[in-house]
Amino acid sequence: EVEIDLAKKAHVGKDICKVLKMEHISILDKVVPTFSKGEDLRLDLRVSVLKPVKGVKVRLTLRTDSDTGIGTGWSSEGDLNEAGEAPLPVTLSLSQFEKGAFYVSIGVYHENEAGQTVLLDHITRAFKIEVLGSPMWNPTAHGYMNLDVK
């Protein structure tokens, strides 16, 4: 696995790290973060839960080296019912991607009592991946993508 310590990265947002904090992420089944077209980016995100929270979901956003947004995807919701370390496994299909280097930003959210999606923790450019193959997607010509995240 590729191991990434998130504790030392910049966490951004208004109420960051009051409910949970992203601590570590593993890119599963990889020695280096390089992928062939069609592979899945399988992640094991580890968070420190400070207080129980329901309806947690992870948002992944991919950007180019020049900081152009490529697409965003959301995981399904889950509950974190007790304080302590908890896993948030996430899989992103890279089938929509062609050749290129991409930065992955990660956000953890939940839905509050009013039905609003609230940011719990976010790291911009948490890590970088490379997809091998033909020339990459052109967001200016083809638009922003909804990513397939599980």
mmCIF file of C-alpha atoms in Angstrom:
data_model
loop_
_atom_site.group_PDB
_atom_site.id
_atom_site.type_symbol
_atom_site.label_atom_id
_atom_site.label_comp_id
_atom_site.label_asym_id
_atom_site.label_seq_id
_atom_site.Cartn_x
_atom_site.Cartn_y
_atom_site.Cartn_z
ATOM 1 C CA GLU A 1 0.000 0.000 0.000
ATOM 2 C CA VAL A 2 0.899 3.653 -0.425
ATOM 3 C CA GLU A 3 0.677 5.226 3.038
ATOM 4 C CA ILE A 4 -0.115 8.937 3.478
ATOM 5 C CA ASP A 5 -0.083 10.742 6.828
ATOM 6 C CA LEU A 6 -2.924 13.271 6.734
ATOM 7 C CA ALA A 7 -2.443 14.560 10.300
ATOM 8 C CA LYS A 8 0.302 16.970 9.182
ATOM 9 C CA LYS A 9 -1.552 18.320 6.140
ATOM 10 C CA ALA A 10 -3.589 21.533 6.175
ATOM 11 C CA HIS A 11 -7.193 20.863 7.228
ATOM 12 C CA VAL A 12 -9.561 23.601 6.065
ATOM 13 C CA GLY A 13 -13.114 24.687 6.887
ATOM 14 C CA LYS A 14 -15.147 26.561 9.504
ATOM 15 C CA ASP A 15 -15.808 23.830 12.051
ATOM 16 C CA ILE A 16 -12.923 21.578 11.126
ATOM 17 C CA CYS A 17 -11.868 18.793 13.442
ATOM 18 C CA LYS A 18 -14.530 19.365 16.121
ATOM 19 C CA VAL A 19 -16.371 16.102 15.360
ATOM 20 C CA LEU A 20 -13.735 14.096 13.493
ATOM 21 C CA LYS A 21 -10.309 14.508 11.930
ATOM 22 C CA MET A 22 -8.785 12.680 8.977
ATOM 23 C CA GLU A 23 -5.542 11.090 10.176
ATOM 24 C CA HIS A 24 -4.267 8.625 7.571
ATOM 25 C CA ILE A 25 -5.047 7.206 4.168
ATOM 26 C CA SER A 26 -3.816 4.080 2.420
ATOM 27 C CA ILE A 27 -3.997 3.591 -1.337
ATOM 28 C CA LEU A 28 -4.706 -0.134 -1.405
ATOM 29 C CA ASP A 29 -3.013 -2.658 -3.711
ATOM 30 C CA LYS A 30 -0.380 -0.167 -4.912
ATOM 31 C CA VAL A 31 3.332 0.383 -4.260
ATOM 32 C CA VAL A 32 3.245 3.689 -6.170
ATOM 33 C CA PRO A 33 0.101 5.719 -6.964
ATOM 34 C CA THR A 34 0.089 4.901 -10.699
ATOM 35 C CA PHE A 35 -2.976 3.406 -12.381
ATOM 36 C CA SER A 36 -3.948 1.948 -15.731
ATOM 37 C CA LYS A 37 -7.114 3.246 -17.366
ATOM 38 C CA GLY A 38 -10.148 1.521 -15.876
ATOM 39 C CA GLU A 39 -8.552 0.599 -12.556
ATOM 40 C CA ASP A 40 -10.191 1.533 -9.279
ATOM 41 C CA LEU A 41 -8.566 3.857 -6.765
ATOM 42 C CA ARG A 42 -9.238 1.951 -3.520
ATOM 43 C CA LEU A 43 -8.709 3.971 -0.346
ATOM 44 C CA ASP A 44 -8.740 3.166 3.350
ATOM 45 C CA LEU A 45 -9.323 6.532 5.032
ATOM 46 C CA ARG A 46 -8.780 6.549 8.807
ATOM 47 C CA VAL A 47 -10.427 9.203 10.952
ATOM 48 C CA SER A 48 -10.320 10.052 14.641
ATOM 49 C CA VAL A 49 -13.917 10.377 15.803
ATOM 50 C CA LEU A 50 -14.225 12.907 18.650
ATOM 51 C CA LYS A 51 -17.979 12.438 19.065
ATOM 52 C CA PRO A 52 -20.496 10.158 17.361
ATOM 53 C CA VAL A 53 -21.909 11.426 14.091
ATOM 54 C CA LYS A 54 -24.524 10.040 11.699
ATOM 55 C CA GLY A 55 -24.813 10.292 7.932
ATOM 56 C CA VAL A 56 -21.085 10.615 7.232
ATOM 57 C CA LYS A 57 -19.994 10.644 3.597
ATOM 58 C CA VAL A 58 -16.704 11.234 1.826
ATOM 59 C CA ARG A 59 -16.286 13.564 -1.142
ATOM 60 C CA LEU A 60 -13.378 13.112 -3.561
ATOM 61 C CA THR A 61 -12.462 15.845 -6.023
ATOM 62 C CA LEU A 62 -9.833 15.434 -8.734
ATOM 63 C CA ARG A 63 -7.901 18.395 -10.141
ATOM 64 C CA THR A 64 -5.142 18.778 -12.730
ATOM 65 C CA ASP A 65 -1.631 20.078 -12.045
ATOM 66 C CA SER A 66 -2.876 23.501 -13.170
ATOM 67 C CA ASP A 67 -5.690 23.279 -10.564
ATOM 68 C CA THR A 68 -8.502 22.767 -13.088
ATOM 69 C CA GLY A 69 -11.369 20.802 -11.557
ATOM 70 C CA ILE A 70 -12.024 17.495 -13.321
ATOM 71 C CA GLY A 71 -14.842 16.026 -11.247
ATOM 72 C CA THR A 72 -16.329 15.255 -7.846
ATOM 73 C CA GLY A 73 -17.903 12.126 -6.412
ATOM 74 C CA TRP A 74 -19.562 11.166 -3.137
ATOM 75 C CA SER A 75 -19.456 7.925 -1.168
ATOM 76 C CA SER A 76 -22.552 6.411 0.363
ATOM 77 C CA GLU A 77 -23.479 7.487 3.893
ATOM 78 C CA GLY A 78 -22.512 5.698 7.072
ATOM 79 C CA ASP A 79 -22.674 6.307 10.808
ATOM 80 C CA LEU A 80 -19.743 6.633 13.205
ATOM 81 C CA ASN A 81 -21.353 5.614 16.479
ATOM 82 C CA GLU A 82 -18.465 5.849 18.936
ATOM 83 C CA ALA A 83 -15.379 7.919 19.601
ATOM 84 C CA GLY A 84 -11.965 6.580 18.567
ATOM 85 C CA GLU A 85 -10.333 5.596 15.273
ATOM 86 C CA ALA A 86 -12.672 4.516 12.495
ATOM 87 C CA PRO A 87 -12.181 3.393 8.889
ATOM 88 C CA LEU A 88 -13.979 5.045 5.973
ATOM 89 C CA PRO A 89 -13.279 2.838 2.922
ATOM 90 C CA VAL A 90 -13.791 4.576 -0.430
ATOM 91 C CA THR A 91 -13.429 3.341 -4.013
ATOM 92 C CA LEU A 92 -13.220 5.660 -7.018
ATOM 93 C CA SER A 93 -13.562 4.230 -10.517
ATOM 94 C CA LEU A 94 -10.908 5.683 -12.825
ATOM 95 C CA SER A 95 -12.701 4.411 -15.942
ATOM 96 C CA GLN A 96 -13.566 7.992 -16.973
ATOM 97 C CA PHE A 97 -9.923 9.085 -16.882
ATOM 98 C CA GLU A 98 -7.237 9.141 -19.521
ATOM 99 C CA LYS A 99 -3.542 9.881 -19.200
ATOM 100 C CA GLY A 100 -2.607 12.517 -16.658
ATOM 101 C CA ALA A 101 -1.518 13.445 -13.175
ATOM 102 C CA PHE A 102 -4.319 14.345 -10.769
ATOM 103 C CA TYR A 103 -4.481 15.766 -7.279
ATOM 104 C CA VAL A 104 -7.097 14.247 -4.986
ATOM 105 C CA SER A 105 -8.842 16.467 -2.446
ATOM 106 C CA ILE A 106 -10.814 14.741 0.319
ATOM 107 C CA GLY A 107 -13.718 16.076 2.349
ATOM 108 C CA VAL A 108 -15.758 14.385 5.054
ATOM 109 C CA TYR A 109 -19.314 15.634 5.517
ATOM 110 C CA HIS A 110 -22.554 14.754 7.270
ATOM 111 C CA GLU A 111 -26.153 15.800 7.001
ATOM 112 C CA ASN A 112 -27.362 17.797 10.006
ATOM 113 C CA GLU A 113 -30.840 17.789 11.571
ATOM 114 C CA ALA A 114 -31.993 20.474 9.113
ATOM 115 C CA GLY A 115 -30.964 18.337 6.140
ATOM 116 C CA GLN A 116 -27.950 20.510 5.276
ATOM 117 C CA THR A 117 -24.662 18.952 4.204
ATOM 118 C CA VAL A 118 -22.028 20.109 6.706
ATOM 119 C CA LEU A 119 -18.264 19.907 6.242
ATOM 120 C CA LEU A 120 -16.461 18.072 9.070
ATOM 121 C CA ASP A 121 -12.922 17.989 7.643
ATOM 122 C CA HIS A 122 -11.266 18.749 4.304
ATOM 123 C CA ILE A 123 -7.772 18.473 2.833
ATOM 124 C CA THR A 124 -7.044 20.101 -0.516
ATOM 125 C CA ARG A 125 -4.513 18.197 -2.638
ATOM 126 C CA ALA A 126 -4.215 15.401 -0.105
ATOM 127 C CA PHE A 127 -2.222 13.282 -2.555
ATOM 128 C CA LYS A 128 -1.398 12.861 -6.239
ATOM 129 C CA ILE A 129 -2.081 9.959 -8.602
ATOM 130 C CA GLU A 130 -1.070 9.245 -12.176
ATOM 131 C CA VAL A 131 -3.238 7.518 -14.785
ATOM 132 C CA LEU A 132 -1.453 5.957 -17.750
ATOM 133 C CA GLY A 133 -2.887 5.916 -21.263
ATOM 134 C CA SER A 134 -4.014 8.350 -23.962
ATOM 135 C CA PRO A 135 -4.237 12.154 -23.551
ATOM 136 C CA MET A 136 -6.418 13.300 -20.642
ATOM 137 C CA TRP A 137 -9.955 14.605 -20.429
ATOM 138 C CA ASN A 138 -10.343 18.244 -21.377
ATOM 139 C CA PRO A 139 -12.770 19.841 -18.872
ATOM 140 C CA THR A 140 -12.999 23.044 -20.941
ATOM 141 C CA ALA A 141 -14.210 21.139 -23.992
ATOM 142 C CA HIS A 142 -16.066 18.292 -22.282
ATOM 143 C CA GLY A 143 -17.240 19.719 -18.952
ATOM 144 C CA TYR A 144 -16.995 18.757 -15.290
ATOM 145 C CA MET A 145 -17.597 15.084 -14.421
ATOM 146 C CA ASN A 146 -19.653 13.349 -11.769
ATOM 147 C CA LEU A 147 -17.269 10.688 -10.478
ATOM 148 C CA ASP A 148 -18.258 7.130 -9.628
ATOM 149 C CA VAL A 149 -17.405 6.799 -5.915
ATOM 150 C CA LYS A 150 -18.458 3.866 -3.730
#
